[in-house]
Short mmCIF file of N, CA and C in Angstrom, two decimals:
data_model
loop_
_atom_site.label_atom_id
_atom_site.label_comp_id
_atom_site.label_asym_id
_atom_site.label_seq_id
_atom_site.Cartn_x
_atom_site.Cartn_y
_atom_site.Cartn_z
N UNK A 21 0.83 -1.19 0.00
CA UNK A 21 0.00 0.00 0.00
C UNK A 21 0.87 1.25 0.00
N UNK A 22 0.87 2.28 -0.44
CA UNK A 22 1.66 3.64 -0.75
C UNK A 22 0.78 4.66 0.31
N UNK A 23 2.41 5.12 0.83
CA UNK A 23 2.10 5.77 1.87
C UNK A 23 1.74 6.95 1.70
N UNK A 24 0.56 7.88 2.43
CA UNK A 24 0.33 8.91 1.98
C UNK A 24 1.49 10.30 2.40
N UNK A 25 1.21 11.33 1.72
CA UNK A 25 2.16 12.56 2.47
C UNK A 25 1.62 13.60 2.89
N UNK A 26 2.34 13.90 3.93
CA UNK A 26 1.86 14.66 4.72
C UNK A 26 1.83 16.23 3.91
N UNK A 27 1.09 16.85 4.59
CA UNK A 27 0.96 18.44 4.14
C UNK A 27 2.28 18.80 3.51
N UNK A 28 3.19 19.23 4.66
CA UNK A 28 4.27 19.86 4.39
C UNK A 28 5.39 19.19 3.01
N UNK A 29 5.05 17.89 3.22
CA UNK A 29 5.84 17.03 2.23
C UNK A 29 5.24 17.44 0.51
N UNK A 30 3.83 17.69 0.85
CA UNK A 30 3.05 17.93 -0.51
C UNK A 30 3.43 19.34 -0.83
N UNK A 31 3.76 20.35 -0.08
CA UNK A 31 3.93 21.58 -0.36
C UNK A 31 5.57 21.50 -0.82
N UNK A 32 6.55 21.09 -0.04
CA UNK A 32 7.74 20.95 -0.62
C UNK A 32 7.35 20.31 -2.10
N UNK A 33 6.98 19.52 -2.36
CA UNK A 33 7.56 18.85 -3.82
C UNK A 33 6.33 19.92 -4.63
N UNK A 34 5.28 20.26 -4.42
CA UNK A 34 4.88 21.24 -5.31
C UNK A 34 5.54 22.84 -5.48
N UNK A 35 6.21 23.05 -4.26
CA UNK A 35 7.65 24.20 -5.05
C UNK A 35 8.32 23.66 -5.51
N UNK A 36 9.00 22.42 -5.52
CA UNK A 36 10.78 22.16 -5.87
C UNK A 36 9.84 21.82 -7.28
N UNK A 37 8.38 21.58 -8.11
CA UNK A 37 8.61 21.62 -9.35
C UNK A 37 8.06 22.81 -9.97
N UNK A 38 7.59 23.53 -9.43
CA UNK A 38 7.40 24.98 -10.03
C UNK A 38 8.86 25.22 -10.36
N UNK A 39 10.27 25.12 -8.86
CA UNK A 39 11.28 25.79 -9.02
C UNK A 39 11.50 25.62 -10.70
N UNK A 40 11.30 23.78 -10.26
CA UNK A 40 12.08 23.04 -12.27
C UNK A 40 11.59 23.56 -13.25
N UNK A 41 10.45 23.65 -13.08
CA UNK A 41 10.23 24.45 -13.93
C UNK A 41 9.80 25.75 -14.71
N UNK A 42 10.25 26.87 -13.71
CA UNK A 42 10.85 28.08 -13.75
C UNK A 42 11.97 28.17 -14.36
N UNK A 43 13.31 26.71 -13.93
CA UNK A 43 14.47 26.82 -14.37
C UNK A 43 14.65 25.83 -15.84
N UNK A 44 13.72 25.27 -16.26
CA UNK A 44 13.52 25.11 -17.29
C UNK A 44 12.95 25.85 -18.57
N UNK A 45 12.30 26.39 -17.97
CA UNK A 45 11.81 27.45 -19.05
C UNK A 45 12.66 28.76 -18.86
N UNK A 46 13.47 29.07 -17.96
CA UNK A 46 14.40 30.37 -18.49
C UNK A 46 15.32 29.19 -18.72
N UNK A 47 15.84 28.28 -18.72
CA UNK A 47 17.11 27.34 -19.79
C UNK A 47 16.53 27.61 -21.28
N UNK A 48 15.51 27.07 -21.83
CA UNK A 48 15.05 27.30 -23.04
C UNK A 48 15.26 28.62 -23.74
N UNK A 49 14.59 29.54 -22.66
CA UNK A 49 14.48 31.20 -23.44
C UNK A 49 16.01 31.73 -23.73
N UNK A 50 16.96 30.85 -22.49
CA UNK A 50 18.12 31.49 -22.66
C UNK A 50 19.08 30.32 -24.40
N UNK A 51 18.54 29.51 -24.28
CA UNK A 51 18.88 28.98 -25.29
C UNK A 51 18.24 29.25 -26.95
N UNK A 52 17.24 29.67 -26.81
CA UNK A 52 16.58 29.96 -28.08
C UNK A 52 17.65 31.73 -28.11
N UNK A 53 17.41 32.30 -27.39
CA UNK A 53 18.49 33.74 -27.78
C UNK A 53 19.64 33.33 -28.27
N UNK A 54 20.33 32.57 -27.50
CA UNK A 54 21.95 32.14 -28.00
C UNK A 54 21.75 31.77 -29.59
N UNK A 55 20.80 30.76 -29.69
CA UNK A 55 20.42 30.52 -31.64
C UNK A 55 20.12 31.33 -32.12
N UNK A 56 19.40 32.53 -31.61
CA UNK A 56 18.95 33.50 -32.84
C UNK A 56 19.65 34.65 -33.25
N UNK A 57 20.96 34.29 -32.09
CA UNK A 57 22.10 35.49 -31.88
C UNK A 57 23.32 35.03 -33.14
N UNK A 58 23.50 33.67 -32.69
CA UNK A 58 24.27 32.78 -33.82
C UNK A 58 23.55 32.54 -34.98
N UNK A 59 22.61 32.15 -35.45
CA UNK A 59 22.08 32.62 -36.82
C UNK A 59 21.58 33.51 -37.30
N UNK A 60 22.12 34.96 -36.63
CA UNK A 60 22.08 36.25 -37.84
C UNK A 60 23.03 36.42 -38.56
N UNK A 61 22.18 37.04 -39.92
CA UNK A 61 23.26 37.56 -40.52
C UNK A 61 24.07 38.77 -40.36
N UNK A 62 25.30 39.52 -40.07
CA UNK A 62 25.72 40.46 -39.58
C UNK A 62 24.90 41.81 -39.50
N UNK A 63 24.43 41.80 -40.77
CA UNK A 63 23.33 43.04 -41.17
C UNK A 63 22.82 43.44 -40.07
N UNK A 64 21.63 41.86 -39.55
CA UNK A 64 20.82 41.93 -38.76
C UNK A 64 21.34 42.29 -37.01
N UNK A 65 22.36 41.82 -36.98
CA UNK A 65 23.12 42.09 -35.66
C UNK A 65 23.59 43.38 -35.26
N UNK A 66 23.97 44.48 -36.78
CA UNK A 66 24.08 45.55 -36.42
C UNK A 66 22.85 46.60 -36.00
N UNK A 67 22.13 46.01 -37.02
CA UNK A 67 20.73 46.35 -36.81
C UNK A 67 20.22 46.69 -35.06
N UNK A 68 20.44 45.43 -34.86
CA UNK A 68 19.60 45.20 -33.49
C UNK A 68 20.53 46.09 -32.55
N UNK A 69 22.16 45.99 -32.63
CA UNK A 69 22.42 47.06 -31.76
C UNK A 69 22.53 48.17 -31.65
N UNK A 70 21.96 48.94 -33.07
CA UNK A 70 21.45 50.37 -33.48
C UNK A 70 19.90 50.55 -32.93
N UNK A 71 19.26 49.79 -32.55
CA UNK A 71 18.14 49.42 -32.04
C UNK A 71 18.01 49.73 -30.21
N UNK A 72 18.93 48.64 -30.05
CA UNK A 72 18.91 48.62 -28.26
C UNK A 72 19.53 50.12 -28.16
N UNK A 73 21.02 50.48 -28.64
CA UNK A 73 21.62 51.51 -28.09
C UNK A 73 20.54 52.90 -28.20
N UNK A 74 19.50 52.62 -28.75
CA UNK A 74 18.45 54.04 -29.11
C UNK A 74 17.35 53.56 -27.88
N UNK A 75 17.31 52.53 -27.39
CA UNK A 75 16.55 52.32 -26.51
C UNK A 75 16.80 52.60 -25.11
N UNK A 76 18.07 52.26 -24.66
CA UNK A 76 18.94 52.44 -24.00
C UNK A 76 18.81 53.73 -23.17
N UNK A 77 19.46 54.22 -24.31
CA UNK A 77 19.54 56.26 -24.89
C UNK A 77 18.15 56.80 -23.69
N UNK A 78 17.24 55.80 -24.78
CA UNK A 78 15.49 56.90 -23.96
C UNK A 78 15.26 56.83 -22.57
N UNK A 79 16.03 55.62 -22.07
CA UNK A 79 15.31 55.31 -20.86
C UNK A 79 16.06 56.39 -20.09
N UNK A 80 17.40 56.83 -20.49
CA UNK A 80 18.36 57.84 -19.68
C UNK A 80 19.42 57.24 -18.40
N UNK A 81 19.91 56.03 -18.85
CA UNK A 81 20.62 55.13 -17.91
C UNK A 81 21.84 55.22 -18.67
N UNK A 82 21.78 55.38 -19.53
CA UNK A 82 23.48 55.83 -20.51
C UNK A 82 23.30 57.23 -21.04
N UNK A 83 24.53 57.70 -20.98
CA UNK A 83 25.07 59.07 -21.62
C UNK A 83 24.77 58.80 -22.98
N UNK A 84 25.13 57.73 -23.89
CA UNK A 84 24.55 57.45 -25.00
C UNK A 84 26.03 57.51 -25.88
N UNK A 85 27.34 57.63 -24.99
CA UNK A 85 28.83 57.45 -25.61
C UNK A 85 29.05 56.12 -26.02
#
């Protein structure tokens, strides 16, 4: 017969898999960026950091040098 668990036991293992998978899904997001960083074409890479550095700029957290 399988033993039942107690409260506290049920609350631990229902965080430790939220944690997993919190840390699974920022593993993914951080892995899908790394691919989409490595398959641009340069164009597009300058692009994007003519992009951020104007974003950057607005928020007023850089001098914008």
């Amino acid at each position: 017969m399988k033993e039942r668990q107690t409260k506290d036991e049920q609350k631990t293992n229902k965080r430790r898999t939220k944690d997993e998978q919190k840390t699974n899904k920022r593993r993914t997001k951080d892995e899908q960026k790394t691919n989409r960083r490595r398959c641009e074409p340069h164009g597009q890479i300058k692009e994007r950091r003519r992009i951020n550095k104007g974003r950057v700029n607005l928020r007023g957290t850089h001098s914008g040098t």
